[in-house]
């Protein structure tokens, strides 16, 4: 696999150029839009434990060893980042340069994205998937301007997916024309080792697949590798391309040496039990399926909301039971997991009156409590208290007492109760049904069905559907905004494509949430705005009116809270 050289920047400082190179200027703009400032330290970029058993680490280690020997007693650093732009290895020629670069933020496990670290030859190469040289003043963050660097994307030779970024960083005065050829050779060698590893893995995967097919005659069996998908005849009869994508998402990250089981609903509506294990520590997985007794049909109006993985069907069933018996209900989950949506499902055709804790920032507590008391005394449908965890402890106690003494049908939505006060937890014994909603990131197998439901809810034409490539892109996203973010993405896609297939290229950029960590009140405010935008069909004027703020204030808060649209 040939590697194109990184473009050579002009030698004079940026200040003398009068302008930035186009690729650098675009990177600066992305960095500024993310909220990063040139004087920001790298301390805000997260540090996590790295996987030293990964395919990339295995392929790159001998090459990095050789580069370290070649650069002995020099002031050069070699940095390796993974497919998430997280620094997983650092090699240096001198201990002094390692101390210096680590002091400036280059630490193993640190995330090097443009929103955290600005323009550099890891973050910008990760963003553009193109080789790049960044010299001195071209760096966005002041702390990096003393360095220059060359970076190359590491792409898998067969799948063409990004595996990571290889970078050489050095003090600007130490630049050498020999660095680029050395880095080019290293990248080619890593690509070669990735290809060799893929071939041996596929051989082992095929053998395991054939053994399972022979042992489970007549049962659907598939094998999923990095760039291969094997299926016997029985599997081909029940699985389609969307199922293939879901299977990849479900089995991603499976540890070796363990057999896992999960109940799923296929794209056809058939409920199955999937059983799988990883062939080798870096190999693919082999899945076998046991069909359930009764198939579910994805277009059935009766059980449309219950289709999905077993946990979701359980949630839907518990909501239905709570509605049938008018049980008091507590729904907890992180921001954007669908708590407001679950309250709507709980109420079904019954009118629901919602009392939001976020309103207390603008309304007197006594008036808010009186409104809640009146609803509990007179309303015959569902009375909902939203964002209960945001109530001050004293207020939570008073609200809890009102609910506990009431004979009305009520429900509460809340963030996780782990960090709640004792006053908040006093309500728990009075909640007959308690449901916790998982994050969308842990429910990748449900994304196809959730997407179909959301497309129906937003009024998309019946002909609109997601291609397998689009589903693959959605299942690979980390979903910091959970279901709210999924809905925003699909709304934007439908505005662009009102009929026919929506491909991965037609999905708007799956951008991460806001760079700053939101406080609980900010997270609740964001969810309240998103819910109101949902109810108003995206009409900003109507949403602002219902929220009791001006449209200008709404736009400002949407920008500050990272709400798309």
Coordinates of C-alpha atoms in Angstrom, one line a residue:
X1 CA 0.0 0.0 0.0
X2 CA 1.6 3.3 -1.1
X3 CA 1.7 6.3 1.2
X4 CA 1.4 9.8 -0.1
X5 CA 3.9 12.3 1.4
X6 CA 2.7 15.0 3.8
X7 CA 2.5 18.4 2.0
X8 CA 5.6 20.5 2.8
X9 CA 4.6 23.7 4.5
X10 CA 6.2 27.0 3.5
X11 CA 9.4 27.7 5.6
X12 CA 8.6 31.3 6.8
X13 CA 6.6 31.8 10.0
X14 CA 2.8 32.1 9.7
X15 CA 3.0 35.7 10.8
X16 CA 5.1 36.5 7.8
X17 CA 2.8 34.6 5.4
X18 CA -0.1 36.9 6.0
X19 CA -2.4 34.0 5.9
X20 CA -2.8 30.3 6.9
X21 CA -2.7 27.4 4.5
X22 CA -6.2 26.4 3.6
X23 CA -6.1 23.1 5.5
X24 CA -4.7 24.8 8.6
X25 CA -7.2 27.7 8.4
X26 CA -10.1 25.2 8.2
X27 CA -8.7 23.4 11.3
X28 CA -8.4 26.6 13.2
X29 CA -12.0 27.4 12.4
X30 CA -13.1 23.9 13.6
X31 CA -11.2 24.4 16.8
X32 CA -12.7 27.8 17.5
X33 CA -16.2 26.5 16.7
X34 CA -15.7 23.8 19.3
X35 CA -15.1 26.4 22.0
X36 CA -11.4 25.9 22.3
X37 CA -9.2 28.9 22.9
X38 CA -5.4 29.3 22.0
X39 CA -4.5 29.7 25.7
X40 CA -6.4 26.6 26.9
X41 CA -4.3 23.9 28.5
X42 CA -4.6 20.2 27.5
X43 CA -5.8 19.3 31.0
X44 CA -9.5 19.3 29.9
X45 CA -8.7 16.5 27.4
X46 CA -9.7 13.2 29.0
X47 CA -7.2 10.5 29.8
X48 CA -8.2 6.8 29.7
X49 CA -6.5 3.4 29.9
X50 CA -5.3 2.3 26.5
X51 CA -5.7 -1.2 25.0
X52 CA -2.2 -2.5 24.5
X53 CA -3.6 -5.7 23.0
X54 CA -5.2 -4.0 20.1
X55 CA -4.6 -5.0 16.4
X56 CA -3.0 -1.6 15.8
X57 CA -0.7 -1.8 18.8
X58 CA 0.4 -5.3 17.8
X59 CA 1.2 -4.2 14.2
X60 CA 2.9 -1.0 15.2
X61 CA 5.1 -2.1 18.1
X62 CA 8.0 -3.6 16.1
X63 CA 8.0 -0.5 13.8
X64 CA 8.0 1.8 16.8
X65 CA 10.9 -0.2 18.3
X66 CA 12.9 0.3 15.2
X67 CA 12.1 4.1 15.0
X68 CA 13.1 4.5 18.6
X69 CA 16.5 2.9 17.8
X70 CA 16.9 5.1 14.8
X71 CA 16.1 8.3 16.8
X72 CA 18.3 7.5 19.8
X73 CA 20.0 10.5 21.4
X74 CA 17.9 12.9 19.3
X75 CA 15.2 15.4 20.3
X76 CA 12.5 13.6 18.2
X77 CA 9.3 12.0 19.5
X78 CA 7.1 9.4 17.8
X79 CA 3.5 9.3 18.8
X80 CA 0.9 6.7 18.0
X81 CA -2.8 7.4 18.3
X82 CA -5.7 4.9 17.9
X83 CA -8.9 5.1 15.8
X84 CA -10.4 7.4 18.5
X85 CA -7.4 9.8 18.3
X86 CA -6.3 8.7 21.8
X87 CA -2.5 8.6 22.3
X88 CA -1.5 4.9 22.9
X89 CA 2.3 5.0 22.6
X90 CA 5.1 7.5 22.9
X91 CA 8.7 6.9 21.9
X92 CA 11.5 9.5 22.4
X93 CA 15.2 9.9 21.6
X94 CA 16.0 11.7 24.8
X95 CA 14.4 11.6 28.2
X96 CA 14.5 15.5 28.4
X97 CA 12.3 15.9 25.3
X98 CA 9.8 13.3 26.8
X99 CA 9.6 15.3 30.0
X100 CA 9.0 18.5 28.0
X101 CA 6.3 17.1 25.7
X102 CA 4.5 15.4 28.5
X103 CA 4.5 18.6 30.5
X104 CA 2.8 20.2 27.5
X105 CA 0.1 17.6 27.5
X106 CA 1.2 14.6 25.3
X107 CA 0.4 11.8 27.8
X108 CA -0.5 8.2 27.0
X109 CA -4.3 7.8 27.1
X110 CA -5.0 11.5 26.3
X111 CA -7.6 12.2 23.6
X112 CA -6.1 14.3 20.8
X113 CA -9.1 15.7 18.9
X114 CA -9.3 19.2 17.5
X115 CA -12.0 20.2 20.0
X116 CA -9.5 19.3 22.8
X117 CA -6.1 20.0 21.4
X118 CA -6.6 22.2 18.3
X119 CA -4.6 22.0 15.1
X120 CA -1.8 19.5 15.2
X121 CA -0.6 16.5 13.2
X122 CA -2.7 14.0 15.2
X123 CA -6.0 15.8 15.7
X124 CA -6.1 17.3 12.2
X125 CA -5.0 14.1 10.4
X126 CA -7.7 12.3 12.4
X127 CA -10.3 14.8 11.3
X128 CA -9.3 15.0 7.6
X129 CA -7.9 11.4 7.1
X130 CA -5.0 13.1 5.1
X131 CA -1.3 13.3 5.8
X132 CA -0.3 16.7 7.1
X133 CA 2.7 18.7 8.3
X134 CA 2.1 21.4 11.0
X135 CA 4.9 23.8 11.7
X136 CA 5.3 26.0 14.8
X137 CA 3.0 28.9 14.6
X138 CA 0.4 26.9 12.6
X139 CA -0.6 25.1 15.8
X140 CA -3.8 26.5 17.3
X141 CA -2.8 26.1 21.0
X142 CA -0.1 28.3 22.2
X143 CA 1.7 25.5 24.1
X144 CA 2.3 23.6 20.9
X145 CA 3.8 26.5 18.8
X146 CA 7.3 25.6 19.8
X147 CA 6.9 22.3 18.0
X148 CA 6.6 21.1 14.5
X149 CA 5.2 17.7 13.5
X150 CA 4.4 15.3 10.6
X151 CA 1.4 13.0 10.8
X152 CA 0.0 10.2 8.6
X153 CA -3.3 8.3 8.9
X154 CA -3.0 4.6 9.4
X155 CA -5.8 2.9 7.4
X156 CA -6.5 -0.8 7.2
X157 CA -5.4 -2.1 3.8
X158 CA -8.6 -4.2 3.3
X159 CA -11.4 -2.3 5.0
X160 CA -10.0 1.2 4.4
X161 CA -11.1 2.2 7.9
X162 CA -9.0 4.5 10.0
X163 CA -6.9 2.5 12.5
X164 CA -5.0 5.4 13.9
X165 CA -2.4 8.2 13.3
X166 CA 1.4 8.0 13.3
X167 CA 3.2 11.2 14.2
X168 CA 6.7 12.6 14.6
X169 CA 7.0 15.7 16.8
X170 CA 10.1 17.8 17.4
X171 CA 11.2 21.3 18.3
X172 CA 10.8 23.5 15.3
X173 CA 14.6 24.2 15.0
X174 CA 15.3 20.5 14.7
X175 CA 13.4 20.0 11.5
X176 CA 15.1 17.6 9.0
X177 CA 14.3 16.5 5.4
X178 CA 15.0 12.9 6.5
X179 CA 12.0 12.8 8.8
X180 CA 9.3 12.4 6.1
X181 CA 10.9 9.5 4.3
X182 CA 11.5 7.7 7.6
X183 CA 7.8 8.2 8.6
X184 CA 6.6 7.2 5.1
X185 CA 8.5 3.9 5.4
X186 CA 7.1 3.3 8.9
X187 CA 3.5 3.8 7.8
X188 CA 4.0 1.4 4.9
X189 CA 5.4 -1.2 7.3
X190 CA 2.5 -0.8 9.7
X191 CA 0.1 -1.2 6.8
X192 CA 1.9 -4.4 5.8
X193 CA 1.7 -5.9 9.3
X194 CA -2.0 -5.0 9.5
X195 CA -2.6 -6.9 6.2
X196 CA -0.7 -9.9 7.4
X197 CA -2.6 -10.0 10.6
X198 CA -6.0 -9.8 8.8
X199 CA -5.1 -12.8 6.6
X200 CA -4.2 -15.1 9.5
X201 CA -7.3 -14.0 11.4
X202 CA -9.6 -14.7 8.4
X203 CA -8.2 -18.2 8.1
X204 CA -8.9 -18.9 11.7
X205 CA -12.4 -17.4 11.4
X206 CA -13.3 -19.5 8.4
X207 CA -12.2 -22.7 10.2
X208 CA -14.3 -21.8 13.3
X209 CA -17.3 -21.0 11.1
X210 CA -17.2 -24.3 9.2
X211 CA -16.9 -26.2 12.5
X212 CA -19.9 -24.4 14.0
X213 CA -22.0 -25.0 10.8
X214 CA -21.1 -28.7 10.9
X215 CA -22.0 -28.9 14.6
X216 CA -25.3 -26.9 14.4
X217 CA -26.7 -28.4 11.2
X218 CA -29.8 -26.5 10.0
X219 CA -29.3 -23.6 12.5
X220 CA -28.5 -20.1 11.2
X221 CA -24.7 -19.4 11.7
X222 CA -22.7 -16.3 10.7
X223 CA -19.0 -15.3 11.1
X224 CA -18.0 -11.7 11.3
X225 CA -14.5 -10.5 10.6
X226 CA -12.8 -7.2 9.9
X227 CA -13.7 -7.3 6.2
X228 CA -15.6 -10.6 5.8
X229 CA -19.0 -11.9 6.6
X230 CA -19.8 -15.6 6.2
X231 CA -23.3 -16.9 6.4
X232 CA -24.8 -20.4 5.9
X233 CA -28.0 -20.9 3.9
X234 CA -30.2 -20.9 7.0
X235 CA -28.8 -17.5 8.1
X236 CA -29.2 -16.0 4.6
X237 CA -32.9 -16.8 4.8
X238 CA -33.5 -14.7 7.9
X239 CA -30.8 -12.0 7.9
X240 CA -30.6 -8.9 5.7
X241 CA -28.0 -6.2 5.3
X242 CA -29.3 -4.2 8.2
X243 CA -29.0 -7.2 10.5
X244 CA -25.4 -7.7 9.3
X245 CA -24.7 -4.1 10.5
X246 CA -26.5 -4.7 13.9
X247 CA -24.6 -8.0 14.5
X248 CA -21.3 -6.1 14.0
X249 CA -22.3 -3.5 16.5
X250 CA -23.6 -6.0 19.1
X251 CA -20.5 -8.1 19.0
X252 CA -17.9 -5.3 18.9
X253 CA -15.6 -5.4 21.9
X254 CA -16.4 -9.0 22.8
X255 CA -13.6 -10.4 25.0
X256 CA -12.0 -13.7 24.0
X257 CA -12.7 -16.8 26.0
X258 CA -16.3 -16.0 26.8
X259 CA -19.6 -17.0 25.2
X260 CA -22.2 -14.3 25.2
X261 CA -26.0 -14.4 24.7
X262 CA -28.5 -11.7 23.7
X263 CA -32.1 -11.7 22.7
X264 CA -32.7 -9.7 19.5
X265 CA -35.4 -8.8 17.0
X266 CA -34.2 -9.0 13.4
X267 CA -35.1 -6.5 10.8
X268 CA -37.8 -8.9 9.5
X269 CA -39.4 -8.9 12.9
X270 CA -38.2 -12.4 13.9
X271 CA -37.3 -12.7 17.6
X272 CA -34.1 -14.7 18.0
X273 CA -31.5 -15.6 20.6
X274 CA -27.9 -14.9 19.4
X275 CA -25.0 -16.9 20.9
X276 CA -21.5 -15.9 20.0
X277 CA -17.8 -16.0 21.0
X278 CA -14.6 -14.5 19.7
X279 CA -12.3 -16.9 17.7
X280 CA -9.0 -15.3 18.9
X281 CA -8.1 -12.3 20.9
X282 CA -8.0 -10.2 17.8
X283 CA -10.1 -12.3 15.5
X284 CA -13.7 -12.2 14.4
X285 CA -16.7 -13.7 16.1
X286 CA -19.0 -16.7 15.2
X287 CA -22.7 -16.3 16.0
X288 CA -25.4 -19.0 16.0
X289 CA -29.1 -18.3 16.3
X290 CA -32.0 -20.0 18.0
X291 CA -35.3 -18.7 16.6
X292 CA -37.9 -17.9 19.2
X293 CA -41.4 -19.4 19.0
X294 CA -43.3 -16.5 17.8
X295 CA -42.1 -14.0 15.2
X296 CA -42.8 -10.3 15.6
X297 CA -43.7 -8.2 12.6
X298 CA -42.0 -4.8 12.4
X299 CA -45.0 -3.0 10.9
X300 CA -47.5 -4.3 13.4
X301 CA -49.2 -1.3 15.0
X302 CA -49.9 -3.3 18.2
X303 CA -46.4 -4.0 19.2
X304 CA -44.5 -1.4 17.2
X305 CA -42.9 0.2 20.3
X306 CA -42.0 -3.2 21.9
X307 CA -39.8 -4.4 19.0
X308 CA -36.1 -4.3 19.9
X309 CA -33.7 -6.1 22.2
X310 CA -35.0 -7.9 25.3
X311 CA -34.4 -5.0 27.7
X312 CA -36.4 -2.6 25.6
X313 CA -39.3 -5.1 25.2
X314 CA -39.2 -5.4 29.0
X315 CA -39.4 -1.6 29.4
X316 CA -42.3 -1.4 27.0
X317 CA -44.1 -4.2 28.7
X318 CA -43.6 -2.6 32.2
X319 CA -44.8 0.8 30.9
X320 CA -47.9 -1.0 29.4
X321 CA -48.6 -2.7 32.7
X322 CA -48.1 0.5 34.7
X323 CA -50.6 2.2 32.4
X324 CA -53.1 -0.6 32.6
X325 CA -53.1 -0.6 36.5
X326 CA -52.3 3.2 36.8
X327 CA -49.3 2.4 38.9
X328 CA -47.1 5.2 40.2
X329 CA -43.9 5.1 38.1
X330 CA -40.3 6.3 38.3
X331 CA -38.3 6.6 35.1
X332 CA -34.6 7.3 35.5
X333 CA -31.8 7.7 32.9
X334 CA -29.1 9.9 31.7
X335 CA -29.8 13.1 29.6
X336 CA -31.4 12.2 26.2
X337 CA -32.1 8.6 26.9
X338 CA -35.8 9.1 26.2
X339 CA -37.4 9.8 29.6
X340 CA -39.9 12.3 28.2
X341 CA -40.7 9.9 25.4
X342 CA -41.2 7.1 27.9
X343 CA -43.7 9.3 29.8
X344 CA -45.6 9.9 26.6
X345 CA -45.7 6.1 26.0
X346 CA -46.8 5.6 29.6
X347 CA -49.7 8.0 29.1
X348 CA -50.6 6.7 25.7
X349 CA -54.0 8.3 24.7
X350 CA -54.4 9.8 28.2
X351 CA -53.8 13.5 28.7
X352 CA -50.6 14.1 30.6
X353 CA -49.8 17.3 32.6
X354 CA -46.1 17.9 33.0
X355 CA -44.5 19.8 35.8
X356 CA -40.8 20.5 35.1
X357 CA -38.3 21.2 37.8
X358 CA -36.4 23.4 35.4
X359 CA -39.2 26.0 35.6
X360 CA -38.3 26.6 39.2
X361 CA -35.4 28.8 38.1
X362 CA -38.0 31.4 36.8
X363 CA -41.2 30.6 38.8
X364 CA -41.8 31.0 42.5
X365 CA -41.6 27.7 44.4
X366 CA -45.0 28.2 46.1
X367 CA -46.8 28.8 42.8
X368 CA -45.1 25.7 41.3
X369 CA -46.2 23.6 44.3
X370 CA -49.7 24.9 44.2
X371 CA -50.0 24.1 40.4
X372 CA -48.8 20.5 41.2
X373 CA -51.2 20.1 44.1
X374 CA -54.1 21.3 41.9
X375 CA -53.2 18.8 39.1
X376 CA -53.0 15.9 41.6
X377 CA -56.4 16.9 43.1
X378 CA -58.3 17.4 39.8
X379 CA -56.6 15.8 36.8
X380 CA -57.9 12.3 35.9
X381 CA -55.0 11.5 33.5
X382 CA -51.3 11.2 34.2
X383 CA -49.5 13.9 36.3
X384 CA -45.8 13.9 35.5
X385 CA -43.0 15.6 37.5
X386 CA -40.0 15.9 35.2
X387 CA -36.3 16.2 36.2
X388 CA -37.1 15.4 39.9
X389 CA -33.4 15.1 40.6
X390 CA -32.9 18.8 40.0
X391 CA -35.2 19.9 42.9
X392 CA -33.5 21.3 45.9
X393 CA -33.6 18.7 48.8
X394 CA -36.2 20.7 50.8
X395 CA -38.3 21.0 47.7
X396 CA -37.9 17.3 46.8
X397 CA -39.2 16.5 50.3
X398 CA -42.3 18.7 49.8
X399 CA -43.0 17.3 46.4
X400 CA -42.5 13.7 47.6
X401 CA -45.0 14.3 50.4
X402 CA -47.6 15.6 48.0
X403 CA -47.2 12.6 45.7
X404 CA -47.1 10.1 48.5
X405 CA -50.4 11.5 50.0
X406 CA -52.2 11.7 46.6
X407 CA -54.5 9.1 45.0
X408 CA -53.8 10.5 41.6
X409 CA -51.9 8.6 38.9
X410 CA -48.5 10.1 38.8
X411 CA -45.0 9.5 37.4
X412 CA -41.6 11.0 37.9
X413 CA -38.7 11.3 35.4
X414 CA -35.2 11.8 36.9
X415 CA -31.5 11.5 36.3
X416 CA -29.8 8.6 38.1
X417 CA -30.6 8.5 41.8
X418 CA -27.1 7.5 42.8
X419 CA -26.0 11.1 43.7
X420 CA -29.4 12.2 44.9
X421 CA -30.0 13.4 48.5
X422 CA -31.8 11.4 51.1
X423 CA -34.8 13.8 50.6
X424 CA -34.9 12.7 47.0
X425 CA -34.7 9.0 47.8
X426 CA -37.7 9.2 50.2
X427 CA -40.0 9.0 47.1
X428 CA -38.6 5.6 46.1
X429 CA -40.9 3.4 48.3
X430 CA -43.9 5.1 46.8
X431 CA -43.1 4.3 43.2
X432 CA -44.7 1.0 42.3
X433 CA -42.8 0.7 39.0
X434 CA -39.2 1.8 38.7
X435 CA -37.6 1.8 35.2
X436 CA -34.1 2.7 34.3
X437 CA -33.4 3.6 30.6
X438 CA -30.0 2.6 29.2
X439 CA -27.9 5.0 27.1
X440 CA -28.2 4.6 23.4
X441 CA -24.5 3.7 23.1
X442 CA -25.3 0.4 24.9
X443 CA -28.3 -0.3 22.7
X444 CA -26.8 -0.3 19.2
X445 CA -28.9 -3.3 18.2
X446 CA -32.0 -1.2 18.7
X447 CA -31.0 1.7 16.5
X448 CA -32.6 0.4 13.3
X449 CA -36.0 0.0 15.0
X450 CA -35.7 3.3 16.9
X451 CA -34.8 5.0 13.7
X452 CA -37.9 3.6 12.0
X453 CA -40.1 4.8 14.9
X454 CA -38.6 8.3 14.9
X455 CA -39.0 8.5 11.1
X456 CA -42.6 7.7 11.5
X457 CA -43.0 10.2 14.4
X458 CA -41.5 13.1 12.4
X459 CA -43.8 12.4 9.5
X460 CA -41.3 11.0 7.0
X461 CA -42.7 9.5 3.9
X462 CA -43.2 5.7 3.9
X463 CA -40.6 5.4 1.1
X464 CA -37.9 6.9 3.3
X465 CA -35.5 4.2 4.7
X466 CA -32.0 3.9 5.9
X467 CA -29.5 1.9 3.8
X468 CA -27.2 -0.6 5.5
X469 CA -24.4 1.9 5.2
X470 CA -26.4 4.6 7.0
X471 CA -27.3 2.1 9.8
X472 CA -23.7 1.2 10.1
X473 CA -22.7 4.9 10.5
X474 CA -25.4 5.3 13.2
X475 CA -24.4 2.2 15.2
X476 CA -20.8 3.3 15.3
X477 CA -21.5 6.7 16.7
X478 CA -21.0 7.2 20.4
X479 CA -24.3 9.1 20.9
X480 CA -23.4 11.6 23.7
X481 CA -26.9 13.1 23.2
X482 CA -28.7 9.6 23.2
X483 CA -32.1 9.4 21.5
X484 CA -32.5 13.2 21.4
X485 CA -29.4 13.4 19.2
X486 CA -30.6 10.5 17.0
X487 CA -33.9 12.3 16.4
X488 CA -32.0 15.5 15.5
X489 CA -29.8 13.6 13.0
X490 CA -32.8 12.0 11.3
X491 CA -34.8 15.2 11.1
X492 CA -31.9 16.8 9.3
X493 CA -31.5 13.8 7.0
X494 CA -35.2 13.9 6.1
X495 CA -35.0 17.6 5.3
X496 CA -32.3 16.7 2.8
X497 CA -33.9 13.5 1.5
X498 CA -37.7 13.5 1.7
X499 CA -38.1 10.2 -0.2
X500 CA -36.2 7.1 -1.1
X501 CA -33.0 5.7 0.6
X502 CA -30.9 7.8 3.0
X503 CA -27.3 6.8 2.7
X504 CA -24.4 7.4 5.1
X505 CA -23.2 10.3 3.0
X506 CA -26.6 12.0 3.4
X507 CA -26.5 11.9 7.2
X508 CA -25.4 15.1 8.7
X509 CA -22.0 15.1 10.4
X510 CA -22.2 13.0 13.6
X511 CA -20.6 15.6 15.8
X512 CA -19.9 15.2 19.5
X513 CA -21.8 17.1 22.2
X514 CA -20.5 20.4 23.6
X515 CA -16.9 20.4 24.7
X516 CA -17.6 21.7 28.2
X517 CA -19.1 19.4 30.9
X518 CA -22.7 20.4 31.5
X519 CA -24.0 20.7 35.0
X520 CA -27.1 18.7 36.0
X521 CA -29.2 21.9 35.6
X522 CA -27.7 22.6 32.2
X523 CA -28.3 19.0 31.1
X524 CA -31.9 19.2 32.2
X525 CA -32.4 22.6 30.5
X526 CA -31.0 21.1 27.3
X527 CA -33.4 18.1 27.5
X528 CA -36.3 20.5 28.2
X529 CA -35.5 22.6 25.1
X530 CA -35.1 19.5 23.0
X531 CA -38.4 18.0 24.2
X532 CA -40.2 21.3 23.5
X533 CA -38.6 21.5 20.0
X534 CA -39.8 18.0 19.4
X535 CA -43.4 18.9 20.5
X536 CA -43.4 22.0 18.3
X537 CA -42.1 20.2 15.3
X538 CA -38.9 22.3 15.2
X539 CA -40.8 25.6 15.3
X540 CA -38.5 27.8 17.3
X541 CA -41.1 30.6 17.9
X542 CA -43.6 28.1 19.3
X543 CA -41.0 26.3 21.4
X544 CA -39.7 29.6 22.8
X545 CA -43.3 30.7 23.7
X546 CA -44.0 27.4 25.5
X547 CA -40.8 27.7 27.4
X548 CA -41.6 31.2 28.4
X549 CA -38.5 32.8 26.8
X550 CA -37.8 34.9 23.7
X551 CA -36.8 33.3 20.4
X552 CA -33.4 35.2 20.7
X553 CA -32.8 33.7 24.1
X554 CA -33.8 30.2 22.8
X555 CA -31.2 30.5 20.0
X556 CA -28.6 31.6 22.4
X557 CA -29.3 28.8 24.9
X558 CA -29.3 26.2 22.0
X559 CA -25.8 27.4 21.0
X560 CA -24.5 27.4 24.5
X561 CA -25.9 23.9 25.3
X562 CA -24.7 22.4 22.0
X563 CA -28.2 21.7 20.6
X564 CA -28.3 21.1 16.8
X565 CA -30.8 22.8 14.6

